[in-house]
Tab-separated table of C-alpha atoms and ligand atoms in Angstrom:
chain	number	residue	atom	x	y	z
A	1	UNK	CA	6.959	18.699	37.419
A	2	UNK	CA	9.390	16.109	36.103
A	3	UNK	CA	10.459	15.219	39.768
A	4	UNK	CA	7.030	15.313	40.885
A	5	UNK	CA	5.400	12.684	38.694
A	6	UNK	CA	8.638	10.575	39.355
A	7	UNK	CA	8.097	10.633	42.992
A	8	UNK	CA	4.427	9.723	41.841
A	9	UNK	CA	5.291	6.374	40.219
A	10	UNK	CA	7.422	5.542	42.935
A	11	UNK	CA	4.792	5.854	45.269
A	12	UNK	CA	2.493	3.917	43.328
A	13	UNK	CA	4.171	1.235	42.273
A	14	UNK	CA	3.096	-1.251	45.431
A	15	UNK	CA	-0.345	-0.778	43.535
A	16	UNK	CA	0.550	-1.181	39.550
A	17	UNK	CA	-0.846	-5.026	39.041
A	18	UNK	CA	-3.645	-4.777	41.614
A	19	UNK	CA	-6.999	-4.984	40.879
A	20	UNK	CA	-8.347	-6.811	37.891
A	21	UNK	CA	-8.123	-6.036	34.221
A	22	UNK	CA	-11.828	-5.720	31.875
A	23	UNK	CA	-12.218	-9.758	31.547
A	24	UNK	CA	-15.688	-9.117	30.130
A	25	UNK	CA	-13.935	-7.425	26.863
A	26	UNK	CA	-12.303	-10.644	25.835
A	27	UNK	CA	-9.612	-9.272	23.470
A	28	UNK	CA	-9.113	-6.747	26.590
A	29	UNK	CA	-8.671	-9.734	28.803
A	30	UNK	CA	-4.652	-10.572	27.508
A	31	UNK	CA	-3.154	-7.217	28.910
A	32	UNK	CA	-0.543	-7.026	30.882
A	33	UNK	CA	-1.177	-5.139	34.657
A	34	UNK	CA	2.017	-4.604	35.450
A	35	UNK	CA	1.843	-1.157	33.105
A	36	UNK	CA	1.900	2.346	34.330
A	37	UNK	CA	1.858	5.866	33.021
A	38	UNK	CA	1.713	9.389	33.317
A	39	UNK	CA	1.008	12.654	31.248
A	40	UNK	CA	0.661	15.971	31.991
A	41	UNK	CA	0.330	18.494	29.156
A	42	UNK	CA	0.015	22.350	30.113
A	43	UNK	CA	-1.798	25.107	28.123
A	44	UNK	CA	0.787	25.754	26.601
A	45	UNK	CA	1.425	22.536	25.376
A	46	UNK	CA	4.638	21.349	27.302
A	47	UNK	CA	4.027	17.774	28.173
A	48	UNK	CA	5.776	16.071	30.913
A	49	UNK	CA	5.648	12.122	31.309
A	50	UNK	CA	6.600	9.183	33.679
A	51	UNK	CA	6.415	5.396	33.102
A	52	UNK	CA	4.721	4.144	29.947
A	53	UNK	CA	3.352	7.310	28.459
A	54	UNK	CA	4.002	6.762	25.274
A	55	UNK	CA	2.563	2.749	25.254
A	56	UNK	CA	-0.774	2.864	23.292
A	57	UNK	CA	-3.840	1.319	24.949
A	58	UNK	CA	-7.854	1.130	24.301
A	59	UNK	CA	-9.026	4.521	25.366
A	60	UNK	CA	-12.563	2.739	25.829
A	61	UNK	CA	-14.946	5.074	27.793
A	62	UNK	CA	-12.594	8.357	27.330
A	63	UNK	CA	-13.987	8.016	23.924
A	64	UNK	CA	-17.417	9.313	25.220
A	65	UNK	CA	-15.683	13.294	25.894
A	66	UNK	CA	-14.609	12.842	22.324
A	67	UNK	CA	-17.794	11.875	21.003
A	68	UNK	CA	-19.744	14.531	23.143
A	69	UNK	CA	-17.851	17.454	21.240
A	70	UNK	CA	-19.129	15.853	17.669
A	71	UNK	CA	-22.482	15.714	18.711
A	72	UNK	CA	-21.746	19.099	20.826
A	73	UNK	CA	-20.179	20.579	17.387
A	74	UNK	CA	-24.276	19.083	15.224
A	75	UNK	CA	-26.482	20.090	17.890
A	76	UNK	CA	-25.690	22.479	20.642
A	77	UNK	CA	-27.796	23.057	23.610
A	78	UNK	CA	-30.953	20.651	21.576
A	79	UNK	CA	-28.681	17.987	23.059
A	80	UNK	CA	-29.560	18.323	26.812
A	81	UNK	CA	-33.583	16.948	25.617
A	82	UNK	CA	-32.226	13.724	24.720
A	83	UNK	CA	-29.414	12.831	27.671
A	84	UNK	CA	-29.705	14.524	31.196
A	85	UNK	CA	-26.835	15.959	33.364
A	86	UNK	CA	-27.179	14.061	36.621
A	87	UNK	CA	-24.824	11.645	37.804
A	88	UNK	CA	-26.382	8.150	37.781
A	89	UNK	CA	-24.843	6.807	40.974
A	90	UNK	CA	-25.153	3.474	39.331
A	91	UNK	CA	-22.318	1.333	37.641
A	92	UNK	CA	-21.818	2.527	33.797
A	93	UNK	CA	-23.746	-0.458	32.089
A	94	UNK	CA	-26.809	-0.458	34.237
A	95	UNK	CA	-30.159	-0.245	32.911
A	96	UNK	CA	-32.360	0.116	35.563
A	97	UNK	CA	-33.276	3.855	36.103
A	98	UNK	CA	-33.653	3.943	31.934
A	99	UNK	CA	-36.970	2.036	32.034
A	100	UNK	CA	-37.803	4.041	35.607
A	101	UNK	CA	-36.688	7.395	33.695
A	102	UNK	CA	-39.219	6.870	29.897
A	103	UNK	CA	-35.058	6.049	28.364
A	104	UNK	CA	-33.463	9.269	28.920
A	105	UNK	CA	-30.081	8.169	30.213
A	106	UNK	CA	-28.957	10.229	33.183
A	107	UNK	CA	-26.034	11.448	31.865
A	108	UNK	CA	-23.491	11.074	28.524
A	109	UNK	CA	-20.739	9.633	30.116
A	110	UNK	CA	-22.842	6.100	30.753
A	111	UNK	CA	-23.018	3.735	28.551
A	112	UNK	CA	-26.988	4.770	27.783
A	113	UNK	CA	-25.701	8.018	27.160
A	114	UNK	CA	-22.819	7.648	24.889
A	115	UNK	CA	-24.938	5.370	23.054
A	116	UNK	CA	-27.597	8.228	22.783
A	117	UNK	CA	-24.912	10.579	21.683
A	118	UNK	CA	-23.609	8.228	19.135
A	119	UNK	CA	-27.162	7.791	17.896
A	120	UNK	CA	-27.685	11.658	17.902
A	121	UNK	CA	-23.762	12.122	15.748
A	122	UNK	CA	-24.552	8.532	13.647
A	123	UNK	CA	-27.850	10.511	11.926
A	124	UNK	CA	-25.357	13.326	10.679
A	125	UNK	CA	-21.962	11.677	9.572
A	126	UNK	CA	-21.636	9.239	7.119
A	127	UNK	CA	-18.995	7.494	8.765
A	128	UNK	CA	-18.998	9.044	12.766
A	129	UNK	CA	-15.937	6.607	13.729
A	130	UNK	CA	-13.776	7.603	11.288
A	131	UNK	CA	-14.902	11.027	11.641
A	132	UNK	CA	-13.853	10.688	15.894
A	133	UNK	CA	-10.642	8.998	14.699
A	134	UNK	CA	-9.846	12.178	12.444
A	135	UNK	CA	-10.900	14.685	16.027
A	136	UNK	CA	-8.303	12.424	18.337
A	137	UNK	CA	-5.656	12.485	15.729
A	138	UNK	CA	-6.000	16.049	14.934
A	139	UNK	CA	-6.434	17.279	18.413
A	140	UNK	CA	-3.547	15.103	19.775
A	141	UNK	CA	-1.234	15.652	16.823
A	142	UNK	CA	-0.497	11.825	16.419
A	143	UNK	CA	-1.555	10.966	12.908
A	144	UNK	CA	-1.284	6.949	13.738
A	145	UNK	CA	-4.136	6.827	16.070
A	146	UNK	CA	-6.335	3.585	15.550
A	147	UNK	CA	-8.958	1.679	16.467
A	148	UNK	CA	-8.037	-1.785	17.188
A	149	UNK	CA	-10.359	-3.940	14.912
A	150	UNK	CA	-9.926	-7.063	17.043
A	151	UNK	CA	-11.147	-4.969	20.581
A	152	UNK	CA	-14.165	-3.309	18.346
A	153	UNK	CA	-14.903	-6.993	17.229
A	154	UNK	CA	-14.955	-8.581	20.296
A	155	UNK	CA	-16.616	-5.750	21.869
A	156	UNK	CA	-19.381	-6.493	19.038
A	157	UNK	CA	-19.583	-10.015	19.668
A	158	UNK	CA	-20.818	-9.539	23.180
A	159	UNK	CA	-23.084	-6.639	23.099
A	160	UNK	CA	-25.818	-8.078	24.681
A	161	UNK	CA	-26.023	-5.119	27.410
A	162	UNK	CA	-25.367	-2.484	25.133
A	163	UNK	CA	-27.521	-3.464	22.861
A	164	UNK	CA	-30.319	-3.973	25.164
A	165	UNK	CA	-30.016	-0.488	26.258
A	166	UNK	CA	-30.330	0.876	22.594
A	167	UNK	CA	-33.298	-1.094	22.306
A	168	UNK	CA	-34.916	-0.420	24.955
A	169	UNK	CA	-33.991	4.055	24.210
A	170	UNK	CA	-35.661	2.900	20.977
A	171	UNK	CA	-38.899	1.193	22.744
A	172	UNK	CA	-39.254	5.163	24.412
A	173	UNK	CA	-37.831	7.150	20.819
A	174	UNK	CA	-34.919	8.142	21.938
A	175	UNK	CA	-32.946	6.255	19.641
A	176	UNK	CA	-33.285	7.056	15.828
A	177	UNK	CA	-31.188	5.173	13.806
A	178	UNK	CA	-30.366	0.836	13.442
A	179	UNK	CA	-29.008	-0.431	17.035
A	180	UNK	CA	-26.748	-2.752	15.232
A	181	UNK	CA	-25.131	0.507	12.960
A	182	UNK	CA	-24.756	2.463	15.795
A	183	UNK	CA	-22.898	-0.206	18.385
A	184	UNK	CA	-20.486	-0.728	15.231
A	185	UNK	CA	-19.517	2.807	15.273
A	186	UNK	CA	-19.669	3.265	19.305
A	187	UNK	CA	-17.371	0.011	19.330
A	188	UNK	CA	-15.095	1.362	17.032
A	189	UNK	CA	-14.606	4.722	19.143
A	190	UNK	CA	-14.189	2.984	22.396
A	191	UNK	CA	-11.227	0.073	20.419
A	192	UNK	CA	-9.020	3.333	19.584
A	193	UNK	CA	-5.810	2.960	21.131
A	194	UNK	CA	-4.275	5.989	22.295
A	195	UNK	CA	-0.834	6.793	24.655
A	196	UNK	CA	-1.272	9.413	27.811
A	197	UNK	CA	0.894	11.621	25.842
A	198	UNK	CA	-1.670	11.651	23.178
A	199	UNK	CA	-4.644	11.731	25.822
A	200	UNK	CA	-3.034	14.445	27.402
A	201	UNK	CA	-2.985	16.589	24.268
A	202	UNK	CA	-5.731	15.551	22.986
A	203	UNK	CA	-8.109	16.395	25.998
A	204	UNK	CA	-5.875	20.020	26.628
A	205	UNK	CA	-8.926	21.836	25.498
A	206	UNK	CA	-10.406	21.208	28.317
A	207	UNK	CA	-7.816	23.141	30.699
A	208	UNK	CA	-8.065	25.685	28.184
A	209	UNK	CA	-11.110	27.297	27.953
A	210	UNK	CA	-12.091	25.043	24.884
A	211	UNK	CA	-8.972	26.468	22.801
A	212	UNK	CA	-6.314	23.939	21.693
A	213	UNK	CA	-2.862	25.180	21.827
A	214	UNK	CA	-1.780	22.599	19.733
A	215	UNK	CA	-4.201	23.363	16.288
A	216	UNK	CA	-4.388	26.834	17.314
A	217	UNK	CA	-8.068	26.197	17.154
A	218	UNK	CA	-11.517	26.026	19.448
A	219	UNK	CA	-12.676	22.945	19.921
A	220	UNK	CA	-15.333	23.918	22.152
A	221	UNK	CA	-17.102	27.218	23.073
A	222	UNK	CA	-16.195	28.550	27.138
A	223	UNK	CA	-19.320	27.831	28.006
A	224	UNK	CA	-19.406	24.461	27.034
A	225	UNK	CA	-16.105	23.581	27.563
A	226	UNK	CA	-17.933	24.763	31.512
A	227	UNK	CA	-20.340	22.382	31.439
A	228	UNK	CA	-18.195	19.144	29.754
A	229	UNK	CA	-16.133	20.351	33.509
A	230	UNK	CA	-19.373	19.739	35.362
A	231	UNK	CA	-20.374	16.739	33.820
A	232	UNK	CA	-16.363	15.118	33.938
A	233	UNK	CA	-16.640	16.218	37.722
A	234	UNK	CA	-20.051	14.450	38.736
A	235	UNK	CA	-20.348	11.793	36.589
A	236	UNK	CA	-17.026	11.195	34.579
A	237	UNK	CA	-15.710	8.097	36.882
A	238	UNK	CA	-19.524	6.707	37.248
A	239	UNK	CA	-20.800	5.100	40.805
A	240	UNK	CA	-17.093	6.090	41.845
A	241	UNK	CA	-17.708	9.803	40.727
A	242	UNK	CA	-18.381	10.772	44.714
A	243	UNK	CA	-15.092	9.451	46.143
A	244	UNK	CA	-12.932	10.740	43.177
A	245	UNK	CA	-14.084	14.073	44.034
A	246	UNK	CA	-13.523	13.280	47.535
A	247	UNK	CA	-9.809	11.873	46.869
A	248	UNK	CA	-8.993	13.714	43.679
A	249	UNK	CA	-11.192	16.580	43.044
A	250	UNK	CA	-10.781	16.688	38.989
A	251	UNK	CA	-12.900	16.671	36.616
A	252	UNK	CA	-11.960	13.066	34.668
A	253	UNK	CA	-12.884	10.388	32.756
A	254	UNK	CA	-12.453	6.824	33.054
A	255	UNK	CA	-12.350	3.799	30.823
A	256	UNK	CA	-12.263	0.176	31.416
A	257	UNK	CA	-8.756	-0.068	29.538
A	258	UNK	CA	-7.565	1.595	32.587
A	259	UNK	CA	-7.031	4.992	31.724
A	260	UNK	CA	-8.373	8.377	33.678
A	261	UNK	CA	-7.899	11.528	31.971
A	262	UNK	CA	-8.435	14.740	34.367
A	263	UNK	CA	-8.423	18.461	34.122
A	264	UNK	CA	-6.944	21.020	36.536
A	265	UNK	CA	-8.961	23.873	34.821
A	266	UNK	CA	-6.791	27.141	33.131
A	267	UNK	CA	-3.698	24.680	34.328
A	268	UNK	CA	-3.142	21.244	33.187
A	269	UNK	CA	-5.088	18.248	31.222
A	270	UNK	CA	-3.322	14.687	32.475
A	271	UNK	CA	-3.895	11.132	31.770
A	272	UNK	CA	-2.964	8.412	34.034
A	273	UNK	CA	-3.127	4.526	32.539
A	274	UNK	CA	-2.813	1.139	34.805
A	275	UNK	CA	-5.056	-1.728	33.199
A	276	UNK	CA	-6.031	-3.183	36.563
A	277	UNK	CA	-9.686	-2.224	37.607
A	278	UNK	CA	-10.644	-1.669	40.811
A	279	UNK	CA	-14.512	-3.010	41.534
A	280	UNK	CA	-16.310	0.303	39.927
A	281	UNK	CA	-14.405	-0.408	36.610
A	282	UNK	CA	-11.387	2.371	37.207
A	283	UNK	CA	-8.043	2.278	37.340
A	284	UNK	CA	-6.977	1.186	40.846
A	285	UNK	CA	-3.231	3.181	40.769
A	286	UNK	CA	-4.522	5.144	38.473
A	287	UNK	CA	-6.979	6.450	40.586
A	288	UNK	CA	-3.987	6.819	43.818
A	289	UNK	CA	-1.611	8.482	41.565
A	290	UNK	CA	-4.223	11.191	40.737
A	291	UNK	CA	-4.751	11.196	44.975
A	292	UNK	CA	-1.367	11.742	45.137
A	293	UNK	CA	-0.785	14.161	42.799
A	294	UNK	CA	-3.751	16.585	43.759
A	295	UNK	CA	-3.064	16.141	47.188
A	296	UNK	CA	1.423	16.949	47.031
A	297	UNK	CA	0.478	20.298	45.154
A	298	UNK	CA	-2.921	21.159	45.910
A	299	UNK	CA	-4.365	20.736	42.818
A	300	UNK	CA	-8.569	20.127	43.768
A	301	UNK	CA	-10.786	22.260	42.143
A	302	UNK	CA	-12.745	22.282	45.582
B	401	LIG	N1	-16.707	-0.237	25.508
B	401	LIG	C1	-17.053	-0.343	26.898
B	401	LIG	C2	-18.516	-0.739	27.010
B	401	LIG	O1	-19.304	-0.265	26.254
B	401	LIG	C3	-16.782	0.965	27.580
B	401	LIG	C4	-16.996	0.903	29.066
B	401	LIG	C5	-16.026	1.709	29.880
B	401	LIG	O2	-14.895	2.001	29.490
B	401	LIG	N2	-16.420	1.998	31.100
B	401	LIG	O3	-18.889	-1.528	27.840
């Protein structure tokens, strides 16, 4: 494995730097591209790393699988009336089909969905960000995981789009509690800055029938942890969800801070991080190095 993922960065490297970091997140803006890592964790819990693994960065949309097992954990199957399970072929902050669909987001791995979800898990907790802080930093063992007040802030400052699609959930009642309350937590969850080592571990659950080797504990039911699979696999990486499954063939999850985590099921939970974006919002060499990998070792679930 340990040769492997070094071969892996060396063949990526041309790419590390291309592409364009999230400008439209202005404390995301000052990052430098030139970064690269690689995690793989096993079910057992072994975790082997190349490049930066260890370099924290804003998790950003891989905060959506987290928040789905909260609202998972409150509500079970009542869920699926509120959020569908169809990929949206559209990029993740559109808001077209939402006024075409009565504001039932297509899936939770959009913006319109995670914003749903964080609705759905704000009218239970008290405080739902520090509650998702307490999953990631239980699940991934790191006890300093954080959520980078100045992203969450500047994230806040410009939530015109978000906002406008919690609004407009609300105009159809599918959005219960105060818009501005619920961004401030959904802000907070996508600023937490997280390494692939701890994105790795943290998302092992996943490769593992729901069970976390690390707490000894099940995060998720087999049947759910099923369907998170299906969901990660068709709509995880958004408008780009086709040709990862084409390329890759993991279930994964993107966010604009340029990580991917993915999931070789009953085998291995990775995460990949490069902060240049290619034009769907994912991690251009993060995207090859996943290629790469499922293609040297025959890893597709297909
Ligand atoms: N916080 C970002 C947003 O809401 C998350 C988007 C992403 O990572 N794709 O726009």
């Amino acid at each position: 494995m340990q040769s492997l993922l070094n071969d892996i960065l060396t063949e990526v490297q041309p790419l590390i730097g291309q592409g364009q970091v999230a400008s439209y997140i202005p404390a995301l803006a000052n990052v430098d591209p030139n970064q690269f890592g690689i995690a793989v964790c096993d079910t057992e819990g072994k975790v082997t790393t190349a490049g930066q693994a260890t370099t924290p960065f804003s998790i950003q949309s891989i905060s959506k699988v987290f928040n789905l097992v909260l609202a998972v954990t409150y509500y079970g199957e009542s869920l699926w009336q509120r959020v569908g399970c169809e990929p949206s072929g559209l990029p993740f902050n559109s808001l077209v089909q939402l006024e075409y669909e009565n504001g039932i987001p297509r899936n939770p791995f959009i913006n319109a969905g995670a914003l749903v979800i964080s609705d759905m898990v704000q009218s239970r907790l008290i405080s739902p960000h520090v509650a998702m802080r307490d999953l990631v930093r239980k699940l991934s063992g790191n006890d300093n995981v954080l959520a980078n007040t100045d992203v969450a802030e500047s994230e806040f400052e410009h939530r015109a789009r978000n906002a406008s699609m919690a609004y407009l959930m609300k105009a159809f009642g599918n959005f219960h509690n105060d818009v501005e309350a619920v961004l401030h937590n959904y802000f907070h969850n996508c600023a937490l800055e997280m390494s692939c080592v701890d994105l790795a571990r943290a998302t092992q659950f996943l490769a593992n029938r729901g069970f976390c080797s690390l707490t000894k504990e099940a995060v998720l039911s087999q049947d759910h942890t099923r369907q998170f699979n299906a969901i990660l696999a068709t709509s995880g990486l958004y408008d780009e969800a086709g040709s990862f499954a084409f390329r890759v063939g993991l279930p994964g999850k993107s966010g604009v801070g340029g990580g991917i985590i993915a999931v070789v099921p009953g085998r291995f939970s990775l995460c990949v991080w490069s902060p240049a974006l290619n034009k769907m919002g994912n991690s251009l060499a993060g995207v090859a190095a996943l290629e790469s990998l499922t293609r040297r070792i025959n890893w597709s679930v297909y």
